[in-house]
Amino acid sequence: MTPPPYVPGHHLLDGRTAVITAAAGAGIGGATARRFLEEGARIVIGDAHERRLKESAAALAAEFGAGKVAALPCDVTDEGQVNALLELAEEQHGRLDIVVNNAGLGGTADLVEMTDEQWSKVLDVTLNGTFRCTRAALRRMKATGSGGVIVNNASVVGWRAQRGQAHYAAAKAGVMALTRCAAMEAAEFGVRVNAVSPSLALHPHLVKVTTPELLAELTEREAFGRHAEPWEVANVIVFLAGDYASYMTGETVSVSSQHA
């Protein structure tokens, strides 16, 4: 089955300022950056890959206007870099409305062969990085009293078993739990915290680290017989970031066509 037509923007995020991590390139973060611009937002994007980040920011600025796009290298394992990214949004636009925590790190290793370093590295980027960004965003949003939205990127692997993914699955399950707990704390100062849980959104970076056999197997599990396009996940992130999701917090929305 072929993907549906691309959905045009509907001004769902007009005038808002969003920070998106791991937003360089063709993955979910990059698709989210583009979708937010199409919906009227101003964006600040971060990524640990400086060259890719610079190229992505330049391309988006050329298309949507230099005043709509800012970028800063950001390694989410470094609290100082996380704070600098959020500070840039406030400096450039005077406010911080939305934070999308997209940064994550995968890998494949059976548990009996997995090293402490492999386990810790995936957890530090995927779970601890989301924690650092969420904490920094909530501190700012609480201080301003103007509300806000945080959307975290989880994964169906946080619910479902997959061989070789113990570290990634544990991290993504942790992201879901973090989302629920943060939402309960943030509600009192008007901030919503939700997550998306994609199954298989194919992009060049995923292809580089996944075998063709595994991709074929994962695709077969999808009810539509195809993988998701990154922009299809980004559409759900737009929904959670916007006013149509005003009564949703602490939720993890599965972006998946997997068989029950």
mmCIF file with all atom_site columns, C-alpha atoms in Angstrom, residues 22-131:
data_model
loop_
_atom_site.group_PDB
_atom_site.id
_atom_site.type_symbol
_atom_site.label_atom_id
_atom_site.label_alt_id
_atom_site.label_comp_id
_atom_site.label_asym_id
_atom_site.label_entity_id
_atom_site.label_seq_id
_atom_site.pdbx_PDB_ins_code
_atom_site.Cartn_x
_atom_site.Cartn_y
_atom_site.Cartn_z
_atom_site.occupancy
_atom_site.B_iso_or_equiv
_atom_site.pdbx_formal_charge
_atom_site.auth_seq_id
_atom_site.auth_comp_id
_atom_site.auth_asym_id
_atom_site.auth_atom_id
_atom_site.pdbx_PDB_model_num
ATOM 1   C CA . ALA A 1 22  ? 17.663 15.566  17.020 1.00 0.00 ? 22  ALA A CA 1
ATOM 2   C CA . ALA A 1 23  ? 15.998 17.494  14.205 1.00 0.00 ? 23  ALA A CA 1
ATOM 3   C CA . ALA A 1 24  ? 18.707 17.377  11.540 1.00 0.00 ? 24  ALA A CA 1
ATOM 4   C CA . GLY A 1 25  ? 18.166 15.141  8.532  1.00 0.00 ? 25  GLY A CA 1
ATOM 5   C CA . ALA A 1 26  ? 15.342 13.009  7.210  1.00 0.00 ? 26  ALA A CA 1
ATOM 6   C CA . GLY A 1 27  ? 14.039 11.291  10.341 1.00 0.00 ? 27  GLY A CA 1
ATOM 7   C CA . ILE A 1 28  ? 11.086 12.052  12.611 1.00 0.00 ? 28  ILE A CA 1
ATOM 8   C CA . GLY A 1 29  ? 12.809 15.109  14.088 1.00 0.00 ? 29  GLY A CA 1
ATOM 9   C CA . GLY A 1 30  ? 13.454 16.618  10.681 1.00 0.00 ? 30  GLY A CA 1
ATOM 10  C CA . ALA A 1 31  ? 9.897  15.879  9.569  1.00 0.00 ? 31  ALA A CA 1
ATOM 11  C CA . THR A 1 32  ? 8.567  17.468  12.751 1.00 0.00 ? 32  THR A CA 1
ATOM 12  C CA . ALA A 1 33  ? 10.624 20.616  12.185 1.00 0.00 ? 33  ALA A CA 1
ATOM 13  C CA . ARG A 1 34  ? 9.166  20.983  8.694  1.00 0.00 ? 34  ARG A CA 1
ATOM 14  C CA . ARG A 1 35  ? 5.608  20.244  9.826  1.00 0.00 ? 35  ARG A CA 1
ATOM 15  C CA . PHE A 1 36  ? 5.842  22.813  12.624 1.00 0.00 ? 36  PHE A CA 1
ATOM 16  C CA . LEU A 1 37  ? 6.982  25.466  10.167 1.00 0.00 ? 37  LEU A CA 1
ATOM 17  C CA . GLU A 1 38  ? 4.154  24.555  7.819  1.00 0.00 ? 38  GLU A CA 1
ATOM 18  C CA . GLU A 1 39  ? 1.753  24.975  10.744 1.00 0.00 ? 39  GLU A CA 1
ATOM 19  C CA . GLY A 1 40  ? 3.033  28.493  11.484 1.00 0.00 ? 40  GLY A CA 1
ATOM 20  C CA . ALA A 1 41  ? 5.514  27.897  14.315 1.00 0.00 ? 41  ALA A CA 1
ATOM 21  C CA . ARG A 1 42  ? 8.985  29.340  14.771 1.00 0.00 ? 42  ARG A CA 1
ATOM 22  C CA . ILE A 1 43  ? 11.506 26.640  15.531 1.00 0.00 ? 43  ILE A CA 1
ATOM 23  C CA . VAL A 1 44  ? 14.831 26.151  17.240 1.00 0.00 ? 44  VAL A CA 1
ATOM 24  C CA . ILE A 1 45  ? 16.400 22.843  16.296 1.00 0.00 ? 45  ILE A CA 1
ATOM 25  C CA . GLY A 1 46  ? 19.233 20.989  17.971 1.00 0.00 ? 46  GLY A CA 1
ATOM 26  C CA . ASP A 1 47  ? 21.273 17.954  17.016 1.00 0.00 ? 47  ASP A CA 1
ATOM 27  C CA . ALA A 1 48  ? 24.571 16.355  17.983 1.00 0.00 ? 48  ALA A CA 1
ATOM 28  C CA . HIS A 1 49  ? 25.545 16.147  14.285 1.00 0.00 ? 49  HIS A CA 1
ATOM 29  C CA . GLU A 1 50  ? 26.760 19.694  13.629 1.00 0.00 ? 50  GLU A CA 1
ATOM 30  C CA . ARG A 1 51  ? 27.249 19.471  9.861  1.00 0.00 ? 51  ARG A CA 1
ATOM 31  C CA . ARG A 1 52  ? 23.848 17.899  9.279  1.00 0.00 ? 52  ARG A CA 1
ATOM 32  C CA . LEU A 1 53  ? 22.246 20.429  11.606 1.00 0.00 ? 53  LEU A CA 1
ATOM 33  C CA . LYS A 1 54  ? 23.770 23.368  9.762  1.00 0.00 ? 54  LYS A CA 1
ATOM 34  C CA . GLU A 1 55  ? 22.623 22.007  6.404  1.00 0.00 ? 55  GLU A CA 1
ATOM 35  C CA . SER A 1 56  ? 19.091 21.298  7.665  1.00 0.00 ? 56  SER A CA 1
ATOM 36  C CA . ALA A 1 57  ? 18.708 24.729  9.250  1.00 0.00 ? 57  ALA A CA 1
ATOM 37  C CA . ALA A 1 58  ? 19.959 26.484  6.106  1.00 0.00 ? 58  ALA A CA 1
ATOM 38  C CA . ALA A 1 59  ? 17.547 24.565  3.885  1.00 0.00 ? 59  ALA A CA 1
ATOM 39  C CA . LEU A 1 60  ? 14.552 25.266  6.141  1.00 0.00 ? 60  LEU A CA 1
ATOM 40  C CA . ALA A 1 61  ? 15.485 28.948  6.532  1.00 0.00 ? 61  ALA A CA 1
ATOM 41  C CA . ALA A 1 62  ? 15.752 29.329  2.764  1.00 0.00 ? 62  ALA A CA 1
ATOM 42  C CA . GLU A 1 63  ? 12.264 27.875  2.342  1.00 0.00 ? 63  GLU A CA 1
ATOM 43  C CA . PHE A 1 64  ? 10.411 29.378  5.315  1.00 0.00 ? 64  PHE A CA 1
ATOM 44  C CA . GLY A 1 65  ? 12.438 32.481  6.176  1.00 0.00 ? 65  GLY A CA 1
ATOM 45  C CA . ALA A 1 66  ? 15.532 33.048  8.283  1.00 0.00 ? 66  ALA A CA 1
ATOM 46  C CA . GLY A 1 67  ? 13.496 34.556  11.123 1.00 0.00 ? 67  GLY A CA 1
ATOM 47  C CA . LYS A 1 68  ? 11.559 31.313  11.540 1.00 0.00 ? 68  LYS A CA 1
ATOM 48  C CA . VAL A 1 69  ? 14.530 28.963  12.015 1.00 0.00 ? 69  VAL A CA 1
ATOM 49  C CA . ALA A 1 70  ? 17.390 28.896  14.498 1.00 0.00 ? 70  ALA A CA 1
ATOM 50  C CA . ALA A 1 71  ? 19.764 26.056  15.307 1.00 0.00 ? 71  ALA A CA 1
ATOM 51  C CA . LEU A 1 72  ? 22.326 25.127  17.916 1.00 0.00 ? 72  LEU A CA 1
ATOM 52  C CA . PRO A 1 73  ? 24.382 21.930  18.303 1.00 0.00 ? 73  PRO A CA 1
ATOM 53  C CA . CYS A 1 74  ? 23.041 19.994  21.257 1.00 0.00 ? 74  CYS A CA 1
ATOM 54  C CA . ASP A 1 75  ? 24.124 16.746  22.875 1.00 0.00 ? 75  ASP A CA 1
ATOM 55  C CA . VAL A 1 76  ? 21.271 15.826  25.224 1.00 0.00 ? 76  VAL A CA 1
ATOM 56  C CA . THR A 1 77  ? 23.696 14.040  27.559 1.00 0.00 ? 77  THR A CA 1
ATOM 57  C CA . ASP A 1 78  ? 25.139 17.473  28.409 1.00 0.00 ? 78  ASP A CA 1
ATOM 58  C CA . GLU A 1 79  ? 22.914 19.594  30.657 1.00 0.00 ? 79  GLU A CA 1
ATOM 59  C CA . GLY A 1 80  ? 24.711 22.789  29.671 1.00 0.00 ? 80  GLY A CA 1
ATOM 60  C CA . GLN A 1 81  ? 23.983 22.227  25.992 1.00 0.00 ? 81  GLN A CA 1
ATOM 61  C CA . VAL A 1 82  ? 20.336 21.425  26.755 1.00 0.00 ? 82  VAL A CA 1
ATOM 62  C CA . ASN A 1 83  ? 19.949 24.685  28.678 1.00 0.00 ? 83  ASN A CA 1
ATOM 63  C CA . ALA A 1 84  ? 21.678 26.645  25.916 1.00 0.00 ? 84  ALA A CA 1
ATOM 64  C CA . LEU A 1 85  ? 19.240 25.293  23.326 1.00 0.00 ? 85  LEU A CA 1
ATOM 65  C CA . LEU A 1 86  ? 16.188 26.369  25.330 1.00 0.00 ? 86  LEU A CA 1
ATOM 66  C CA . GLU A 1 87  ? 17.768 29.717  26.162 1.00 0.00 ? 87  GLU A CA 1
ATOM 67  C CA . LEU A 1 88  ? 18.257 30.363  22.437 1.00 0.00 ? 88  LEU A CA 1
ATOM 68  C CA . ALA A 1 89  ? 14.504 29.970  21.878 1.00 0.00 ? 89  ALA A CA 1
ATOM 69  C CA . GLU A 1 90  ? 13.768 32.506  24.610 1.00 0.00 ? 90  GLU A CA 1
ATOM 70  C CA . GLU A 1 91  ? 16.413 34.916  23.336 1.00 0.00 ? 91  GLU A CA 1
ATOM 71  C CA . GLN A 1 92  ? 15.294 34.701  19.720 1.00 0.00 ? 92  GLN A CA 1
ATOM 72  C CA . HIS A 1 93  ? 11.540 34.780  20.261 1.00 0.00 ? 93  HIS A CA 1
ATOM 73  C CA . GLY A 1 94  ? 10.941 35.805  23.867 1.00 0.00 ? 94  GLY A CA 1
ATOM 74  C CA . ARG A 1 95  ? 9.063  32.643  24.749 1.00 0.00 ? 95  ARG A CA 1
ATOM 75  C CA . LEU A 1 96  ? 9.086  28.862  24.805 1.00 0.00 ? 96  LEU A CA 1
ATOM 76  C CA . ASP A 1 97  ? 5.794  27.170  23.961 1.00 0.00 ? 97  ASP A CA 1
ATOM 77  C CA . ILE A 1 98  ? 6.623  23.646  22.798 1.00 0.00 ? 98  ILE A CA 1
ATOM 78  C CA . VAL A 1 99  ? 9.485  21.208  23.341 1.00 0.00 ? 99  VAL A CA 1
ATOM 79  C CA . VAL A 1 100 ? 9.720  18.005  21.303 1.00 0.00 ? 100 VAL A CA 1
ATOM 80  C CA . ASN A 1 101 ? 12.136 15.503  22.814 1.00 0.00 ? 101 ASN A CA 1
ATOM 81  C CA . ASN A 1 102 ? 13.055 13.423  19.804 1.00 0.00 ? 102 ASN A CA 1
ATOM 82  C CA . ALA A 1 103 ? 16.690 12.530  20.569 1.00 0.00 ? 103 ALA A CA 1
ATOM 83  C CA . GLY A 1 104 ? 17.310 8.821   20.988 1.00 0.00 ? 104 GLY A CA 1
ATOM 84  C CA . LEU A 1 105 ? 19.917 6.166   20.357 1.00 0.00 ? 105 LEU A CA 1
ATOM 85  C CA . GLY A 1 106 ? 19.365 2.562   19.368 1.00 0.00 ? 106 GLY A CA 1
ATOM 86  C CA . GLY A 1 107 ? 21.496 -0.462  18.649 1.00 0.00 ? 107 GLY A CA 1
ATOM 87  C CA . THR A 1 108 ? 21.177 -4.214  18.540 1.00 0.00 ? 108 THR A CA 1
ATOM 88  C CA . ALA A 1 109 ? 22.800 -6.625  21.004 1.00 0.00 ? 109 ALA A CA 1
ATOM 89  C CA . ASP A 1 110 ? 21.598 -9.751  22.781 1.00 0.00 ? 110 ASP A CA 1
ATOM 90  C CA . LEU A 1 111 ? 21.482 -9.206  26.512 1.00 0.00 ? 111 LEU A CA 1
ATOM 91  C CA . VAL A 1 112 ? 24.051 -11.931 27.267 1.00 0.00 ? 112 VAL A CA 1
ATOM 92  C CA . GLU A 1 113 ? 26.572 -10.128 25.066 1.00 0.00 ? 113 GLU A CA 1
ATOM 93  C CA . MET A 1 114 ? 25.611 -6.536  25.911 1.00 0.00 ? 114 MET A CA 1
ATOM 94  C CA . THR A 1 115 ? 28.257 -4.506  27.722 1.00 0.00 ? 115 THR A CA 1
ATOM 95  C CA . ASP A 1 116 ? 27.632 -1.995  30.489 1.00 0.00 ? 116 ASP A CA 1
ATOM 96  C CA . GLU A 1 117 ? 28.820 0.701   28.085 1.00 0.00 ? 117 GLU A CA 1
ATOM 97  C CA . GLN A 1 118 ? 26.270 -0.290  25.404 1.00 0.00 ? 118 GLN A CA 1
ATOM 98  C CA . TRP A 1 119 ? 23.461 -0.341  27.966 1.00 0.00 ? 119 TRP A CA 1
ATOM 99  C CA . SER A 1 120 ? 24.442 2.951   29.595 1.00 0.00 ? 120 SER A CA 1
ATOM 100 C CA . LYS A 1 121 ? 24.977 4.844   26.339 1.00 0.00 ? 121 LYS A CA 1
ATOM 101 C CA . VAL A 1 122 ? 21.508 4.038   25.009 1.00 0.00 ? 122 VAL A CA 1
ATOM 102 C CA . LEU A 1 123 ? 19.892 4.843   28.356 1.00 0.00 ? 123 LEU A CA 1
ATOM 103 C CA . ASP A 1 124 ? 21.808 8.101   28.726 1.00 0.00 ? 124 ASP A CA 1
ATOM 104 C CA . VAL A 1 125 ? 20.761 9.496   25.345 1.00 0.00 ? 125 VAL A CA 1
ATOM 105 C CA . THR A 1 126 ? 17.263 8.052   25.068 1.00 0.00 ? 126 THR A CA 1
ATOM 106 C CA . LEU A 1 127 ? 15.920 8.192   28.631 1.00 0.00 ? 127 LEU A CA 1
ATOM 107 C CA . ASN A 1 128 ? 18.251 10.480  30.570 1.00 0.00 ? 128 ASN A CA 1
ATOM 108 C CA . GLY A 1 129 ? 18.380 12.926  27.655 1.00 0.00 ? 129 GLY A CA 1
ATOM 109 C CA . THR A 1 130 ? 14.590 13.129  27.605 1.00 0.00 ? 130 THR A CA 1
ATOM 110 C CA . PHE A 1 131 ? 14.655 13.667  31.369 1.00 0.00 ? 131 PHE A CA 1
#
